[in-house]
Tab-separated table of C-alpha atoms and ligand atoms in Angstrom:
chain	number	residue	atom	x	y	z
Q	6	UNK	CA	105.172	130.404	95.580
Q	7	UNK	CA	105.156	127.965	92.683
Q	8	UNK	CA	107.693	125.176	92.825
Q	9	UNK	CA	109.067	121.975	91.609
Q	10	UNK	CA	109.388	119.464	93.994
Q	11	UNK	CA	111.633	116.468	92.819
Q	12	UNK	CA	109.417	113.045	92.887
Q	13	UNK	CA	113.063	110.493	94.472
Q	14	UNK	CA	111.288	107.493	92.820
Q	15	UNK	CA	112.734	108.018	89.780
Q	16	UNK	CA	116.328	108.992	91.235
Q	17	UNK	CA	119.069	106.811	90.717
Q	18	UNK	CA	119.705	105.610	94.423
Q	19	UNK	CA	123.094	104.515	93.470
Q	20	UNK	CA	124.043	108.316	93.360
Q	21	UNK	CA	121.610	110.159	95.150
Q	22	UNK	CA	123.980	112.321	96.776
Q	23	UNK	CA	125.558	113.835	93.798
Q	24	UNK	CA	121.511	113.756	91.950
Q	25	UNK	CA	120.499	115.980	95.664
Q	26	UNK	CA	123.769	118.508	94.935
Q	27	UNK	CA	122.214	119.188	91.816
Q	28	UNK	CA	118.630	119.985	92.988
Q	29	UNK	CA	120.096	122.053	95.290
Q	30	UNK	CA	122.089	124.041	93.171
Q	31	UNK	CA	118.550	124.850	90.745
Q	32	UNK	CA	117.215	125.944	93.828
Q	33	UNK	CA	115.325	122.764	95.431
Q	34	UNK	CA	114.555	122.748	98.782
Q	35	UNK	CA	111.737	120.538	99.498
Q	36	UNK	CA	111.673	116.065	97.937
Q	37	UNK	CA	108.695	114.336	97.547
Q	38	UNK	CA	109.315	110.731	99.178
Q	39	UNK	CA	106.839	108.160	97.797
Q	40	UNK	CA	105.719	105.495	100.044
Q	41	UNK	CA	104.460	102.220	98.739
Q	42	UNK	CA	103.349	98.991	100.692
Q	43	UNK	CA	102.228	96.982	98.044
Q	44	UNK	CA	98.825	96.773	99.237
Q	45	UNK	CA	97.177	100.620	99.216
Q	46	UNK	CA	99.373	100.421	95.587
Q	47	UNK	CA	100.853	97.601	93.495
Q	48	UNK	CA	103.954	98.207	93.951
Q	49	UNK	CA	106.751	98.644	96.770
Q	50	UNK	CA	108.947	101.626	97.267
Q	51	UNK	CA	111.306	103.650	99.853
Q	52	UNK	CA	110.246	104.106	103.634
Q	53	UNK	CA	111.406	104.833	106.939
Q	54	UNK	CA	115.069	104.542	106.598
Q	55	UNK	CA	115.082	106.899	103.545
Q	56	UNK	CA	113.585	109.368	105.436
Q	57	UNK	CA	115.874	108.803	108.306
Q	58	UNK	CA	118.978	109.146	105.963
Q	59	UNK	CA	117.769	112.013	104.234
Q	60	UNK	CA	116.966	113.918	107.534
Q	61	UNK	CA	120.278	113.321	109.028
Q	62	UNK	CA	122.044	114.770	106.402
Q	63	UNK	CA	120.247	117.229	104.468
Q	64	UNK	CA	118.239	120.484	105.513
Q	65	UNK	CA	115.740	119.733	102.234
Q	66	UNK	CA	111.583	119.851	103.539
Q	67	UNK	CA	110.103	116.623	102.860
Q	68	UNK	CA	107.330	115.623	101.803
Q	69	UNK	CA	106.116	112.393	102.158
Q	70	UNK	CA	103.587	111.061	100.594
Q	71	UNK	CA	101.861	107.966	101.882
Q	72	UNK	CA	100.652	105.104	99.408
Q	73	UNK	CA	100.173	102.607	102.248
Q	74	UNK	CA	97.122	100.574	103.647
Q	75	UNK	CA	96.550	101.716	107.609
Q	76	UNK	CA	98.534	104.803	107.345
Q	77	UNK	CA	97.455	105.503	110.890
Q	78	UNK	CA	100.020	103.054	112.498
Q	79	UNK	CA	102.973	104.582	110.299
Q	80	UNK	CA	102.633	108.340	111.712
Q	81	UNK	CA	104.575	108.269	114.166
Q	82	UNK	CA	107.041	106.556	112.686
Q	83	UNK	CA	107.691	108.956	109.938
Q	84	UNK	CA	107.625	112.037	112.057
Q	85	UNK	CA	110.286	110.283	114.122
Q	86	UNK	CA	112.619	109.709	110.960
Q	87	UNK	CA	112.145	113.743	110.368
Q	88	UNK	CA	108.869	114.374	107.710
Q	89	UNK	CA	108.016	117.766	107.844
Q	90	UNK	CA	104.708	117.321	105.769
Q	91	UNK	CA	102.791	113.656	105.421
Q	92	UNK	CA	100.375	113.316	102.759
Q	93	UNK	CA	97.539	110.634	103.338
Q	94	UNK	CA	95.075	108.965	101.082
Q	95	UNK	CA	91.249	109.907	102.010
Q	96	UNK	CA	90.630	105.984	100.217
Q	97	UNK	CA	93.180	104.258	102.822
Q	98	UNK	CA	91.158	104.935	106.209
Q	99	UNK	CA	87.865	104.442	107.490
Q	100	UNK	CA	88.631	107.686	109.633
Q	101	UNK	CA	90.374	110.737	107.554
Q	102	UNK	CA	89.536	113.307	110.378
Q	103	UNK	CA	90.428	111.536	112.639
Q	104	UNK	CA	94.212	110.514	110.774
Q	105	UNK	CA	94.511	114.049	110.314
Q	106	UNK	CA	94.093	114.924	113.531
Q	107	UNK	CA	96.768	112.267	114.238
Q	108	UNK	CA	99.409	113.588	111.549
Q	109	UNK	CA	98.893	117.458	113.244
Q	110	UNK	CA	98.923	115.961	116.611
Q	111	UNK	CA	102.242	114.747	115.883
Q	112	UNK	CA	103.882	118.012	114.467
Q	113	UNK	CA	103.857	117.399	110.932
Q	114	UNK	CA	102.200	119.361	108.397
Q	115	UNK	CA	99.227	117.399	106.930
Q	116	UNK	CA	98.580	116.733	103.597
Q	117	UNK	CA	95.410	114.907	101.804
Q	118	UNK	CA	95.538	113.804	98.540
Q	119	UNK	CA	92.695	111.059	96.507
Q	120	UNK	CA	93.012	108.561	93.168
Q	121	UNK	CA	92.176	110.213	89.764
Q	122	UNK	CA	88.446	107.998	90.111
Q	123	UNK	CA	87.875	109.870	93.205
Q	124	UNK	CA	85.369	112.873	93.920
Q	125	UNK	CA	86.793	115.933	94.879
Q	126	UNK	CA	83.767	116.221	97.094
Q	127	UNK	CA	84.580	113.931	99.314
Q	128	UNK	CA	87.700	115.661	100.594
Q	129	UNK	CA	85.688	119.242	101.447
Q	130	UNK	CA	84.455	118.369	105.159
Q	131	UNK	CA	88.601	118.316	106.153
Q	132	UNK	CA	89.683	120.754	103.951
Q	133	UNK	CA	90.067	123.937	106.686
Q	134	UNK	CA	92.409	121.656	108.202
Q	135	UNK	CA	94.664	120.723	106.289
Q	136	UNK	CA	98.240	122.345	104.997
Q	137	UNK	CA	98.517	120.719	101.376
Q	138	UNK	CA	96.244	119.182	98.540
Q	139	UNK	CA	97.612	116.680	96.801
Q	140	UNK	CA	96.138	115.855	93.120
Q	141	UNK	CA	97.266	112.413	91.564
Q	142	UNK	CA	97.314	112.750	88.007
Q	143	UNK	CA	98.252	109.108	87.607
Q	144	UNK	CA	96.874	106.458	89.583
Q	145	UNK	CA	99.147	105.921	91.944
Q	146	UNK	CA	101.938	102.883	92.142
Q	147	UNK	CA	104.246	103.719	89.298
Q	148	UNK	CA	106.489	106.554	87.772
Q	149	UNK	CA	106.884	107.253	84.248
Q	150	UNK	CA	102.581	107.221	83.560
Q	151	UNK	CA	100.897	109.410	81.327
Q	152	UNK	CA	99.417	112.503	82.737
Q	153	UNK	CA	95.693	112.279	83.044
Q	154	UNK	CA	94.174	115.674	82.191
Q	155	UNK	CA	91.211	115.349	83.727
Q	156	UNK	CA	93.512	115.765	86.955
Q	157	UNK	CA	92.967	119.984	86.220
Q	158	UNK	CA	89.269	120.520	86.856
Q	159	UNK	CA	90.106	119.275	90.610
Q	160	UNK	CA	93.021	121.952	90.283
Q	161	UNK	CA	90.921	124.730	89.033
Q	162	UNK	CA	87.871	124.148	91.608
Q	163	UNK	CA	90.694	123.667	94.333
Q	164	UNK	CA	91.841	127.170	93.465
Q	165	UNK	CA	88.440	128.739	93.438
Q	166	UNK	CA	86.957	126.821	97.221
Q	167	UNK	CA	90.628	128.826	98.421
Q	168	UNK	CA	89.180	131.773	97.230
Q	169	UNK	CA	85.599	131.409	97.913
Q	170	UNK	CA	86.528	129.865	102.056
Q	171	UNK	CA	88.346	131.901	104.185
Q	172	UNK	CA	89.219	128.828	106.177
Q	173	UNK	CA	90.759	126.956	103.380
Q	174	UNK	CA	94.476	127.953	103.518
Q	175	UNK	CA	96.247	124.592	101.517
Q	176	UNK	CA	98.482	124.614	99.059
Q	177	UNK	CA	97.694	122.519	95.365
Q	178	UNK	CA	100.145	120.023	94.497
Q	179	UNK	CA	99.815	117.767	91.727
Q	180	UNK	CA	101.870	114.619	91.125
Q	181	UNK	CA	101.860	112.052	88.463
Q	182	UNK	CA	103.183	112.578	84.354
Q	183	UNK	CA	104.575	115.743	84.718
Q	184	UNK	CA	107.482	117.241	82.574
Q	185	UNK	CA	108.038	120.327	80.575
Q	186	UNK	CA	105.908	119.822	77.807
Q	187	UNK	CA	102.725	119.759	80.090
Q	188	UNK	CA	103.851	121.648	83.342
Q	189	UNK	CA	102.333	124.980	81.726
Q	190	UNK	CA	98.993	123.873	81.963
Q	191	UNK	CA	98.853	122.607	85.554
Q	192	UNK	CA	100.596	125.786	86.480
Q	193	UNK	CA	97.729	128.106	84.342
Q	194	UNK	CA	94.767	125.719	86.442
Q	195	UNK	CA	96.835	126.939	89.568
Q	196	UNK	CA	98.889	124.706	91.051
Q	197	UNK	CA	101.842	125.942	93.364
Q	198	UNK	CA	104.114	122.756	94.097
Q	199	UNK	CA	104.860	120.345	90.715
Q	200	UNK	CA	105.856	117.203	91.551
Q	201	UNK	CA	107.942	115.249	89.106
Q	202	UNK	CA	109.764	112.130	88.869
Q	203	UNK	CA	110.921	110.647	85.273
Q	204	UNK	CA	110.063	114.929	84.233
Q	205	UNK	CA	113.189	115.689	86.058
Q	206	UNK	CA	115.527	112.390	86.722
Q	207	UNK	CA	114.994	110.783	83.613
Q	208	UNK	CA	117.581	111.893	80.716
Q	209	UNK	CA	119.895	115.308	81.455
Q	210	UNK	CA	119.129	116.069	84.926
Q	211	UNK	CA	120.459	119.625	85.102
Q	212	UNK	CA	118.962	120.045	81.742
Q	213	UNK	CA	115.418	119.225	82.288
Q	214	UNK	CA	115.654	121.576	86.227
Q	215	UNK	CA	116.909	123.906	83.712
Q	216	UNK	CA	113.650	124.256	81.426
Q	217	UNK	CA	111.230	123.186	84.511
Q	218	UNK	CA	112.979	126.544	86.637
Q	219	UNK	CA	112.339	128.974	83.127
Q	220	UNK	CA	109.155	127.641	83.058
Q	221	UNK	CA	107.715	128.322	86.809
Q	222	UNK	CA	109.818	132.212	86.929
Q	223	UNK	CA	106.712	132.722	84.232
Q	224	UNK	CA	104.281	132.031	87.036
Q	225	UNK	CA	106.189	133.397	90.219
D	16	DX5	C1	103.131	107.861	91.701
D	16	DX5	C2	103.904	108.756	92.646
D	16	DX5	C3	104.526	109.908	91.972
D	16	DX5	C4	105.561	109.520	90.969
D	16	DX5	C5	105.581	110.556	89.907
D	16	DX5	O1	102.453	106.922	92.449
D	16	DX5	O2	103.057	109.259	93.643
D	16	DX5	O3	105.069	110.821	92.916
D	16	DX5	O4	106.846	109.418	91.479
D	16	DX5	O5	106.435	110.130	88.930
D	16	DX5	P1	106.316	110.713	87.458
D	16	DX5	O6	106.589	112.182	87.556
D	16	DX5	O7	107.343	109.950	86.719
D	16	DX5	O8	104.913	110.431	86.986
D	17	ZN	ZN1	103.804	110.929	94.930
């Protein structure tokens, strides 16, 4: 199932509850949380209480995705607050079985995701275990970048290992530059779950959901 799953960063915090009433109503039911420490990234974002908050009183799936330097002594934490699905760099640990391990061991889904100057070959010895592949198409830190195309030849050789290994059951998520003028082609190199931030908050809310939803029914 191909979706679009809202990026909060660019939400306007000042009205996030009306902004969440209107993803739900154009059919939204999973956020993408970004977590920054200033040290994995240059920049500092939402955390813990967010996640808390958004628990409490919403039913939406999040997915939180970790931008943070020793992810491994934030797990619990999260899980705690209520993430359904964390997403950790393979460049922030020494250990990314092992931090997998920890995220599953912990209930949540587990996610992996890696920096545009990454290989994709470095994330195929944990790839039968994981729920979700995440593909930056920015460098991570900031909303609002350009969308790197190179970002689609990891989408299109994730899509084919899925085929080719029976043991390789995660879903492709890209994040980073995203609106409706390039969602088409991340969709055709077969990605299920588009992340956007500025794509969707920035300008007419309801209006951009509106073009984003015509645009995945094409691929569902
Ligand atoms: C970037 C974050 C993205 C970001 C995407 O570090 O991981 O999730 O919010 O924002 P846009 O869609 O504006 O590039
Ligand atoms: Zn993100």
């Amino acid at each position: 199932m191909r979706k679009l799953v809202p990026s909060l960063l660019s939400a306007d915090l000042w009205c996030l509850k009306d902004q969440l009433d209107i993803l739900k109503r154009y059919q939204v039911d999973t956020l993408h949380v970004d977590v920054m420490d200033g040290h994995f990234v240059p920049n500092i974002s939402m955390g813990i209480p967010l996640v808390e908050s958004l628990r409490k009183h919403s039913d939406f799936f999040l997915d939180v995705h970790l931008m943070i330097a020793n992810p491994e002594h934030f797990i619990e934490s999260f899980k705690e607050a209520g993430a359904d699905l964390l997403t950790v760099h393979v460049e922030a640990t020494y250990h990314i079985h092992r931090l997998i391990q920890q995220v599953k061991t912990f209930g949540c889904k587990a996610g992996i995701t890696l920096n545009p100057g990454t290989p994709l070959e470095l994330l195929k010895p944990v790839l039968h275990m994981v729920d979700l592949v995440l593909v930056m198409s920015v460098n991570p830190g900031f909303g609002g970048q350009e969308f790197l195309p190179e970002a689609l030849n990891k989408v299109e050789t994730l899509y084919q290992w899925k085929r080719e290994y029976q043991d390789f059951n995660y879903v492709i998520e890209v994040d980073g530059g995203i609106n409706v003028s390039n969602v088409e082609s991340v969709l055709s190199a077969g990605a299920e779950w588009i992340v956007s931030g500025s794509g969707v908050f920035k300008g007419d809310l309801e209006k951009n959901l509106n073009q984003l939803n015509k645009i995945l029914l094409k691929y569902n």
